[in-house]
Short mmCIF file of C-alpha atoms and ligand atoms in Angstrom, two decimals:
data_model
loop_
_atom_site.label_atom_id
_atom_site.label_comp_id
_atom_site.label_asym_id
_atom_site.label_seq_id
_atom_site.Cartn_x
_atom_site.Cartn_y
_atom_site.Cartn_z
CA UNK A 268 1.47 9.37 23.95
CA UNK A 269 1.95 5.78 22.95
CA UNK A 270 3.06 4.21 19.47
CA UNK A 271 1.28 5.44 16.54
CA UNK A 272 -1.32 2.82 15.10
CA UNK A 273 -0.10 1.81 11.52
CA UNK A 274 -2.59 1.08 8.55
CA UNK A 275 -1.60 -0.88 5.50
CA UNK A 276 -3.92 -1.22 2.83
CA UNK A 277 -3.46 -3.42 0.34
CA UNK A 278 -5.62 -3.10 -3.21
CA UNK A 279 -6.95 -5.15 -6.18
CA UNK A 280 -5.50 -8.65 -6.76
CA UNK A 281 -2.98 -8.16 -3.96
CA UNK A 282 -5.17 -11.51 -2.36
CA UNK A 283 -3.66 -13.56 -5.16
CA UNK A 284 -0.20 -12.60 -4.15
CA UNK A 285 2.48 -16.18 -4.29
CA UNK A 286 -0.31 -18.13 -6.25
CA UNK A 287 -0.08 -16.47 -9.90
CA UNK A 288 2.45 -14.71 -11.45
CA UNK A 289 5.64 -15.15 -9.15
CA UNK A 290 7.84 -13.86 -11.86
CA UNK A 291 6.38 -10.59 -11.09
CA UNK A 292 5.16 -10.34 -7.97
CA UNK A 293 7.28 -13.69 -5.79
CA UNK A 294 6.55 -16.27 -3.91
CA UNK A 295 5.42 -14.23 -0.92
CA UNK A 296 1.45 -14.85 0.46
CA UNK A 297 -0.30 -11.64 1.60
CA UNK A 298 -0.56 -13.63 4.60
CA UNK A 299 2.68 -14.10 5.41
CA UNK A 300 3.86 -10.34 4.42
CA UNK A 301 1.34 -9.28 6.73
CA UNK A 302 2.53 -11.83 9.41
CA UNK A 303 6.33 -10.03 8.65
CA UNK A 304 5.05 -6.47 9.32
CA UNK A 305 3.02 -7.72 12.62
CA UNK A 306 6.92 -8.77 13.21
CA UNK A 307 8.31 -5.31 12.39
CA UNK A 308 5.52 -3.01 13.63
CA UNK A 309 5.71 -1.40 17.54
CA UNK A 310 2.23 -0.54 18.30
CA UNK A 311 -1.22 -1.57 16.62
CA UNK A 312 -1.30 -2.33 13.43
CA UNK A 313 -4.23 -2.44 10.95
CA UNK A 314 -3.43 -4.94 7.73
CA UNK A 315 -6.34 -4.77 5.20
CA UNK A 316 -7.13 -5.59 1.35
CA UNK A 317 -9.78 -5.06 -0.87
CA UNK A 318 -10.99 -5.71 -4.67
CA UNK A 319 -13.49 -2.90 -4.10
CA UNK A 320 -12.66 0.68 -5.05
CA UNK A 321 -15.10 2.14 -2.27
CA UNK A 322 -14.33 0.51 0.59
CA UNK A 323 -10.73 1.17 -0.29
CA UNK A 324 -11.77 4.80 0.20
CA UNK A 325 -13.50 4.13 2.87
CA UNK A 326 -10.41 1.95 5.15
CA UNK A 327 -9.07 5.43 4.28
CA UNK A 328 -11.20 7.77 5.65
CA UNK A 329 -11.20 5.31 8.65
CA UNK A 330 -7.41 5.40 8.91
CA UNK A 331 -7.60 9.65 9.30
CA UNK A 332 -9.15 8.72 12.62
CA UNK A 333 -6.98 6.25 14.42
CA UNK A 334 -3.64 5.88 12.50
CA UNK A 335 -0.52 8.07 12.46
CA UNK A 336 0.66 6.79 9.21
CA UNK A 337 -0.73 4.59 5.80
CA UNK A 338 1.21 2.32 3.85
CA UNK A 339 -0.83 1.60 0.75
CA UNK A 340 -0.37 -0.51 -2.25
CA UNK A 341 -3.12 0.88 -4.91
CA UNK A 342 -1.83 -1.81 -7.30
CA UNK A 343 -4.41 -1.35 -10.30
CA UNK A 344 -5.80 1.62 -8.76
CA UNK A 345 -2.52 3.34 -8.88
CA UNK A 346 -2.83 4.21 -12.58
CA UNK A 347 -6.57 5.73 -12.57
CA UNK A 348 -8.69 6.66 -9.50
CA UNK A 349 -8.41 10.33 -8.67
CA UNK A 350 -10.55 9.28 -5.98
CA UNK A 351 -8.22 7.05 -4.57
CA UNK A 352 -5.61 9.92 -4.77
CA UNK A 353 -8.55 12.38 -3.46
CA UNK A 354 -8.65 10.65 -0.10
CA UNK A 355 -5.14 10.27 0.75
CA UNK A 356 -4.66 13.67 0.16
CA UNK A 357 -7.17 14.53 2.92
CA UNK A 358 -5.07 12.36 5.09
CA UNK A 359 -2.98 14.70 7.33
CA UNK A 360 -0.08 12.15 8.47
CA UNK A 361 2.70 10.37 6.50
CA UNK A 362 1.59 8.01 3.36
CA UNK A 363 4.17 5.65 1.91
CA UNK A 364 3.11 4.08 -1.48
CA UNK A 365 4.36 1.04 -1.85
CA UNK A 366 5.26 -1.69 -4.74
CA UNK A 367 6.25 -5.02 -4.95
CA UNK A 368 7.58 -4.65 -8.26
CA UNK A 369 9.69 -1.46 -9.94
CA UNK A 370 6.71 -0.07 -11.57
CA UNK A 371 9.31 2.36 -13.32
CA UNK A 372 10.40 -0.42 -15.50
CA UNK A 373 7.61 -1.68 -16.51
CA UNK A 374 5.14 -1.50 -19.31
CA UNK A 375 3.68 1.98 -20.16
CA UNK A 376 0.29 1.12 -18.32
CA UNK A 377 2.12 0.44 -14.98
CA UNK A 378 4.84 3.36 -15.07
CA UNK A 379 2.75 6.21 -14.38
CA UNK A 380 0.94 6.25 -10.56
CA UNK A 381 -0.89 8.98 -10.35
CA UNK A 382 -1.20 8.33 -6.50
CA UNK A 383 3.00 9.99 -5.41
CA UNK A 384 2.09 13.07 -5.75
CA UNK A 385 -0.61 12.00 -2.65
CA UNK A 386 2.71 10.44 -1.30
CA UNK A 387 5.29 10.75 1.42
CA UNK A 388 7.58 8.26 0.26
CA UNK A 389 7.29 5.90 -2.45
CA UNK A 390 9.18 2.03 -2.49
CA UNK A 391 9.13 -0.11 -5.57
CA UNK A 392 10.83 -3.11 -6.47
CA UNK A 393 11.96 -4.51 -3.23
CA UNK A 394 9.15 -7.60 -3.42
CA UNK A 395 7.16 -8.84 -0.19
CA UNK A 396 10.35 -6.84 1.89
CA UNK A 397 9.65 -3.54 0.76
CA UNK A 398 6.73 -4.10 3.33
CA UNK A 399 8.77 -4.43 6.73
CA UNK A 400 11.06 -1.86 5.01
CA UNK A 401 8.46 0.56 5.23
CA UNK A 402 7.01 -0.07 8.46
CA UNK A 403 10.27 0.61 9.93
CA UNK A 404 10.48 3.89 8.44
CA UNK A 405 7.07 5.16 8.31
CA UNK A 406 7.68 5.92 12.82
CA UNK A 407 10.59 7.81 11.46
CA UNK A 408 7.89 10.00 9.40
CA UNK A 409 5.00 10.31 11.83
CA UNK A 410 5.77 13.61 14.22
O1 CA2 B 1933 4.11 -4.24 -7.81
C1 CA2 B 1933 3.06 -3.95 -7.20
O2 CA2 B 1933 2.93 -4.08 -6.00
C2 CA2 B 1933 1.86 -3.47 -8.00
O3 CA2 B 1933 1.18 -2.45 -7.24
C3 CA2 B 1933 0.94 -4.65 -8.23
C4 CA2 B 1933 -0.20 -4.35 -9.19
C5 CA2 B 1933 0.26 -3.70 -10.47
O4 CA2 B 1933 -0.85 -3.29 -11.23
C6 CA2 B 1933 1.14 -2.53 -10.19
O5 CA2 B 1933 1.65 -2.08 -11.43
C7 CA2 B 1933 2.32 -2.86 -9.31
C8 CA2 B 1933 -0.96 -5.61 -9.56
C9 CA2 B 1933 -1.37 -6.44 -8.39
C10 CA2 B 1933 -1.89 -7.71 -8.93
O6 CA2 B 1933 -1.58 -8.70 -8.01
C11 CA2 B 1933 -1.46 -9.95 -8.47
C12 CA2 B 1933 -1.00 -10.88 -7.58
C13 CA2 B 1933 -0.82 -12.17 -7.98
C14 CA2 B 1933 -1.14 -12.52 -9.26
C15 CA2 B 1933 -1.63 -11.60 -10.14
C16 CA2 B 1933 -1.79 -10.31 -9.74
#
């Protein structure tokens, strides 16, 4: 078998990324993070966003037919959509939930993601790296 196709799915606002609010979220385009995990990833790689709750659900029922892991970034969604958390958990390989900022120290509406408990592995705070961080580990994950 060859190298596990990788999905990363990127959510709400995540298209503004490096052109408002750098002092929370950088510097870093979501172009150019997705340029540094094309860098980092060993087989095919799917890099998607949307502002659009359903087809977020749908890239995700998509992904449990041709990818061995998901790295997902609900942003917004992270705090409210069961549904969101619904279809991961009918996802059968590794999930890694990912953050550009340390949602843990944050303001009482970001703390809280109600999408871990849908998730492998969870990285916050690391900025636009935390995204080649986890596409190096998420082959350790996938069986
Ligand atoms: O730190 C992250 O990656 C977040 O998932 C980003 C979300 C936020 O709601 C989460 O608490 C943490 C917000 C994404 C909004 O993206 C923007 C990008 C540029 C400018 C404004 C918003």
């Amino acid at each position: 078998m060859g190298v596990p196709a990788i999905h990363i799915l990127n959510g709400p606002n995540l298209d503004l990324l490096g052109q408002r609010e750098p002092h929370i979220y950088g510097h870093t385009t979501l172009a150019e993070i997705e340029s540094m995990c094309r860098d980092a990833a060993r087989g095919d790689l799917v890099f998607a966003q949307t502002n659009t709750e359903s087809e977020m659900i749908d890239m995700i029922h998509a992904a449990r037919e041709s990818a061995g892991g998901i790295i997902i970034n609900p942003a917004g969604w992270s705090f409210r959509s069961i549904a969101i958390f619904d279809a991961l958990r009918t996802f059968e390989g590794p999930i890694i939930e990912l953050h550009l900022s340390n949602i843990h120290a944050r303001d009482p509406a970001h703390r809280h993601s109600l999408i871990s408990p849908a998730a492998t592995a969870v990285i916050a705070g690391l900025g636009a790296a935390g995204y080649p961080v986890a596409v190096q580990a998420i082959y350790g994950l996938i069986r």
